[in-house]
PDB file of C-alpha atoms in Angstrom:
ATOM      1  CA  SER F   1       0.000   0.000   0.000  1.00 45.00           C
ATOM      2  CA  LYS F   2       1.125   3.559  -0.675  1.00 51.00           C
ATOM      3  CA  SER F   3       2.008   5.864   2.190  1.00 53.00           C
ATOM      4  CA  LYS F   4      -0.129   8.931   2.809  1.00 56.00           C
ATOM      5  CA  ALA F   5       2.792  11.154   1.798  1.00 61.00           C
ATOM      6  CA  GLY F   6       3.004   9.596  -1.673  1.00 73.00           C
ATOM      7  CA  ASN F   7       6.122   9.338  -3.783  1.00 79.00           C
ATOM      8  CA  PRO F   8       8.524  12.138  -2.717  1.00 79.00           C
ATOM      9  CA  LEU F   9      10.327  12.181  -6.080  1.00 76.00           C
ATOM     10  CA  LYS F  10       7.030  12.536  -7.913  1.00 82.00           C
ATOM     11  CA  LYS F  11       6.092  15.414  -5.602  1.00 83.00           C
ATOM     12  CA  LEU F  12       9.482  17.061  -6.200  1.00 79.00           C
ATOM     13  CA  ALA F  13       9.026  16.711  -9.980  1.00 78.00           C
ATOM     14  CA  GLN F  14       5.582  18.320  -9.748  1.00 84.00           C
ATOM     15  CA  ILE F  15       6.996  21.263  -7.775  1.00 83.00           C
ATOM     16  CA  LEU F  16       9.897  21.753 -10.173  1.00 80.00           C
ATOM     17  CA  HIS F  17       7.539  21.720 -13.183  1.00 81.00           C
ATOM     18  CA  ASP F  18       5.030  24.089 -11.586  1.00 86.00           C
ATOM     19  CA  PRO F  19       4.491  27.145 -13.827  1.00 86.00           C
ATOM     20  CA  LYS F  20       4.352  29.346 -10.699  1.00 91.00           C
ATOM     21  CA  LEU F  21       7.989  28.498  -9.923  1.00 87.00           C
ATOM     22  CA  LYS F  22       9.003  29.214 -13.527  1.00 85.00           C
ATOM     23  CA  ASN F  23       7.207  32.576 -13.386  1.00 87.00           C
ATOM     24  CA  LYS F  24       8.940  33.520 -10.114  1.00 89.00           C
ATOM     25  CA  ILE F  25      12.328  32.706 -11.607  1.00 88.00           C
ATOM     26  CA  ALA F  26      11.523  34.848 -14.663  1.00 88.00           C
ATOM     27  CA  GLU F  27      10.583  37.711 -12.308  1.00 90.00           C
ATOM     28  CA  LYS F  28      13.972  37.434 -10.555  1.00 90.00           C
ATOM     29  CA  PHE F  29      15.868  37.758 -13.848  1.00 89.00           C
ATOM     30  CA  PRO F  30      13.802  40.106 -16.043  1.00 89.00           C
ATOM     31  CA  ASN F  31      16.784  41.267 -18.148  1.00 87.00           C
ATOM     32  CA  GLU F  32      17.863  37.717 -19.006  1.00 86.00           C
ATOM     33  CA  LEU F  33      14.495  35.944 -19.265  1.00 85.00           C
ATOM     34  CA  SER F  34      11.995  38.562 -20.443  1.00 81.00           C
ATOM     35  CA  GLY F  35      10.107  37.310 -23.479  1.00 81.00           C
ATOM     36  CA  VAL F  36      12.048  34.031 -23.633  1.00 81.00           C
ATOM     37  CA  ARG F  37      10.258  30.674 -23.760  1.00 81.00           C
ATOM     38  CA  PHE F  38      11.938  28.211 -21.421  1.00 81.00           C
ATOM     39  CA  ASN F  39      11.006  24.936 -19.751  1.00 81.00           C
ATOM     40  CA  PRO F  40      12.329  22.997 -16.765  1.00 83.00           C
ATOM     41  CA  ASP F  41      14.709  20.046 -16.973  1.00 84.00           C
ATOM     42  CA  PRO F  42      15.223  18.648 -13.442  1.00 84.00           C
ATOM     43  CA  THR F  43      17.912  16.123 -12.496  1.00 85.00           C
ATOM     44  CA  LEU F  44      18.878  14.521  -9.194  1.00 87.00           C
ATOM     45  CA  MET F  45      22.654  14.336  -8.832  1.00 91.00           C
ATOM     46  CA  ARG F  46      25.237  12.742  -6.554  1.00 93.00           C
ATOM     47  CA  ASP F  47      28.785  14.049  -6.928  1.00 93.00           C
ATOM     48  CA  LYS F  48      31.498  11.727  -5.580  1.00 93.00           C
ATOM     49  CA  GLU F  49      35.159  11.965  -4.579  1.00 91.00           C
ATOM     50  CA  GLY F  50      37.227  13.564  -7.347  1.00 92.00           C
ATOM     51  CA  TYR F  51      34.310  15.560  -8.808  1.00 93.00           C
ATOM     52  CA  LEU F  52      35.433  18.969 -10.075  1.00 94.00           C
ATOM     53  CA  ILE F  53      33.984  21.662 -12.290  1.00 94.00           C
ATOM     54  CA  LYS F  54      36.401  24.324 -13.490  1.00 95.00           C
ATOM     55  CA  PRO F  55      35.095  27.892 -13.989  1.00 95.00           C
ATOM     56  CA  HIS F  56      32.823  28.035 -17.027  1.00 93.00           C
ATOM     57  CA  PRO F  57      29.686  29.743 -18.363  1.00 90.00           C
ATOM     58  CA  ASP F  58      26.631  27.608 -19.004  1.00 88.00           C
ATOM     59  CA  SER F  59      25.669  26.472 -22.496  1.00 86.00           C
ATOM     60  CA  PRO F  60      23.653  28.943 -24.580  1.00 84.00           C
ATOM     61  CA  TRP F  61      20.530  26.728 -24.368  1.00 84.00           C
ATOM     62  CA  LYS F  62      20.502  26.997 -20.559  1.00 87.00           C
ATOM     63  CA  MET F  63      18.550  30.044 -19.499  1.00 88.00           C
ATOM     64  CA  ALA F  64      18.838  29.600 -15.713  1.00 90.00           C
ATOM     65  CA  SER F  65      20.149  27.042 -13.235  1.00 90.00           C
ATOM     66  CA  PHE F  66      18.534  26.303  -9.894  1.00 90.00           C
ATOM     67  CA  LEU F  67      20.514  24.084  -7.498  1.00 93.00           C
ATOM     68  CA  LEU F  68      18.904  22.659  -4.354  1.00 91.00           C
ATOM     69  CA  TYR F  69      21.347  21.114  -1.898  1.00 94.00           C
ATOM     70  CA  PHE F  70      20.540  17.957   0.109  1.00 92.00           C
ATOM     71  CA  PRO F  71      23.390  17.493   2.615  1.00 94.00           C
ATOM     72  CA  LYS F  72      22.996  15.193   5.615  1.00 93.00           C
ATOM     73  CA  ASN F  73      24.371  17.976   7.838  1.00 94.00           C
ATOM     74  CA  ASN F  74      26.254  21.278   7.599  1.00 95.00           C
ATOM     75  CA  ASP F  75      29.767  19.792   7.966  1.00 93.00           C
ATOM     76  CA  ASN F  76      30.846  20.498   4.356  1.00 92.00           C
ATOM     77  CA  GLU F  77      29.624  24.039   3.715  1.00 93.00           C
ATOM     78  CA  ASP F  78      32.650  24.708   1.502  1.00 92.00           C
ATOM     79  CA  MET F  79      31.358  22.263  -1.136  1.00 94.00           C
ATOM     80  CA  GLY F  80      28.778  24.685  -2.552  1.00 95.00           C
ATOM     81  CA  THR F  81      28.921  26.133  -6.051  1.00 96.00           C
ATOM     82  CA  ILE F  82      31.329  29.028  -6.545  1.00 96.00           C
ATOM     83  CA  ILE F  83      30.447  32.153  -8.526  1.00 95.00           C
ATOM     84  CA  ASN F  84      33.537  33.260 -10.443  1.00 95.00           C
ATOM     85  CA  ILE F  85      34.693  36.498 -12.042  1.00 94.00           C
ATOM     86  CA  LYS F  86      36.885  36.471 -15.141  1.00 93.00           C
ATOM     87  CA  GLU F  87      39.423  39.258 -15.446  1.00 91.00           C
ATOM     88  CA  LYS F  88      41.539  39.049 -18.578  1.00 90.00           C
ATOM     89  CA  LYS F  89      42.289  35.298 -18.688  1.00 90.00           C
ATOM     90  CA  CYS F  90      42.181  34.593 -14.941  1.00 94.00           C
ATOM     91  CA  PHE F  91      39.280  33.517 -12.737  1.00 95.00           C
ATOM     92  CA  SER F  92      38.759  34.549  -9.142  1.00 95.00           C
ATOM     93  CA  GLU F  93      36.078  33.635  -6.614  1.00 95.00           C
ATOM     94  CA  TYR F  94      33.372  36.251  -6.194  1.00 95.00           C
ATOM     95  CA  ASP F  95      31.126  34.302  -3.821  1.00 95.00           C
ATOM     96  CA  GLN F  96      30.221  30.758  -2.855  1.00 96.00           C
ATOM     97  CA  ALA F  97      26.895  29.196  -1.990  1.00 96.00           C
ATOM     98  CA  LYS F  98      27.114  27.271   1.263  1.00 96.00           C
ATOM     99  CA  TYR F  99      26.421  23.554   0.894  1.00 96.00           C
ATOM    100  CA  ARG F 100      24.076  23.275   3.862  1.00 96.00           C
ATOM    101  CA  VAL F 101      20.679  21.939   4.803  1.00 95.00           C
ATOM    102  CA  ASN F 102      17.723  23.758   3.182  1.00 90.00           C
ATOM    103  CA  SER F 103      19.860  25.866   0.874  1.00 94.00           C
ATOM    104  CA  GLY F 104      20.601  26.323  -2.777  1.00 91.00           C
ATOM    105  CA  LEU F 105      21.544  28.713  -5.522  1.00 92.00           C
ATOM    106  CA  ILE F 106      19.871  30.127  -8.590  1.00 92.00           C
ATOM    107  CA  PHE F 107      21.495  32.096 -11.379  1.00 91.00           C
ATOM    108  CA  ALA F 108      20.700  33.138 -14.925  1.00 90.00           C
ATOM    109  CA  ARG F 109      23.110  32.365 -17.747  1.00 89.00           C
ATOM    110  CA  THR F 110      24.814  35.339 -19.290  1.00 87.00           C
ATOM    111  CA  SER F 111      27.960  35.671 -21.361  1.00 84.00           C
ATOM    112  CA  LYS F 112      29.703  36.827 -18.171  1.00 87.00           C
ATOM    113  CA  SER F 113      28.307  34.352 -15.614  1.00 89.00           C
ATOM    114  CA  TYR F 114      30.929  31.818 -14.539  1.00 94.00           C
ATOM    115  CA  HIS F 115      30.706  29.147 -11.867  1.00 95.00           C
ATOM    116  CA  SER F 116      32.722  26.198 -10.561  1.00 96.00           C
ATOM    117  CA  VAL F 117      32.946  23.502  -7.874  1.00 95.00           C
ATOM    118  CA  ASN F 118      36.148  22.690  -5.984  1.00 92.00           C
ATOM    119  CA  THR F 119      37.442  19.110  -6.100  1.00 92.00           C
ATOM    120  CA  LEU F 120      35.585  16.802  -3.708  1.00 91.00           C
ATOM    121  CA  LYS F 121      38.342  15.151  -1.674  1.00 89.00           C
ATOM    122  CA  GLN F 122      36.551  13.181   1.060  1.00 85.00           C
ATOM    123  CA  LYS F 123      35.938   9.508   0.281  1.00 84.00           C
ATOM    124  CA  SER F 124      32.934   9.260   2.587  1.00 84.00           C
ATOM    125  CA  PHE F 125      31.237  12.428   1.301  1.00 87.00           C
ATOM    126  CA  ASP F 126      28.600  12.613  -1.437  1.00 92.00           C
ATOM    127  CA  ARG F 127      27.392  15.992  -2.738  1.00 94.00           C
ATOM    128  CA  ASP F 128      23.658  15.411  -3.252  1.00 94.00           C
ATOM    129  CA  LEU F 129      21.571  17.989  -5.063  1.00 93.00           C
ATOM    130  CA  ALA F 130      18.702  18.618  -7.420  1.00 89.00           C
ATOM    131  CA  MET F 131      19.663  20.602 -10.492  1.00 89.00           C
ATOM    132  CA  LEU F 132      16.830  22.343 -12.258  1.00 86.00           C
ATOM    133  CA  LEU F 133      17.924  23.726 -15.601  1.00 86.00           C
ATOM    134  CA  TYR F 134      15.626  25.964 -17.561  1.00 85.00           C
ATOM    135  CA  ARG F 135      16.180  25.291 -21.250  1.00 83.00           C
ATOM    136  CA  GLU F 136      15.309  27.685 -24.019  1.00 81.00           C
ATOM    137  CA  GLY F 137      12.387  26.634 -26.198  1.00 74.00           C
ATOM    138  CA  GLY F 138       8.980  25.112 -25.856  1.00 52.00           C
ATOM    139  CA  ARG F 139       9.884  21.445 -25.415  1.00 47.00           C
ATOM    140  CA  LYS F 140       9.112  19.780 -22.096  1.00 48.00           C
ATOM    141  CA  TRP F 141      12.255  17.718 -21.625  1.00 43.00           C
ATOM    142  CA  ARG F 142      11.872  15.069 -18.952  1.00 43.00           C
ATOM    143  CA  GLN F 143       8.524  15.727 -17.365  1.00 40.00           C
ATOM    144  CA  GLN F 144       6.935  12.550 -18.674  1.00 39.00           C
ATOM    145  CA  THR F 145       9.767  10.372 -17.294  1.00 39.00           C
ATOM    146  CA  LEU F 146       9.877  12.000 -13.857  1.00 39.00           C
ATOM    147  CA  LEU F 147       6.138  11.972 -13.302  1.00 39.00           C
ATOM    148  CA  LYS F 148       5.637   8.238 -13.953  1.00 37.00           C
TER     149      LYS F 148
END
């Protein structure tokens, strides 16, 4: 028998596909998202030891990225996504989202928006998160798969 709470992943998928959330994100980034058609593409991720993302801008088809962190505790706050600045050919850290319980990060893609993740070094640590990408265009990417 099903629990009264239902399937938590199905509920998460419904929230991430809710047009109200999409509209709120568009309101937060009116310069980047005004008049642009975009749809959600959610993914659950687990980053393991050795994971690294060097500073980079997102692909042109990504309009915004919304990261929700799911740590077990707040012991690894330094494992959040870093916002980088590029000056000439060098990157520096501008800010870093804390990888802690009930936290996350959202940013719009621009030609000057760079981000990274430091190398995960602990063997017993997994960086769990939901990544909600908003892709340009009218296609609904994975909704049918996630909602089954």
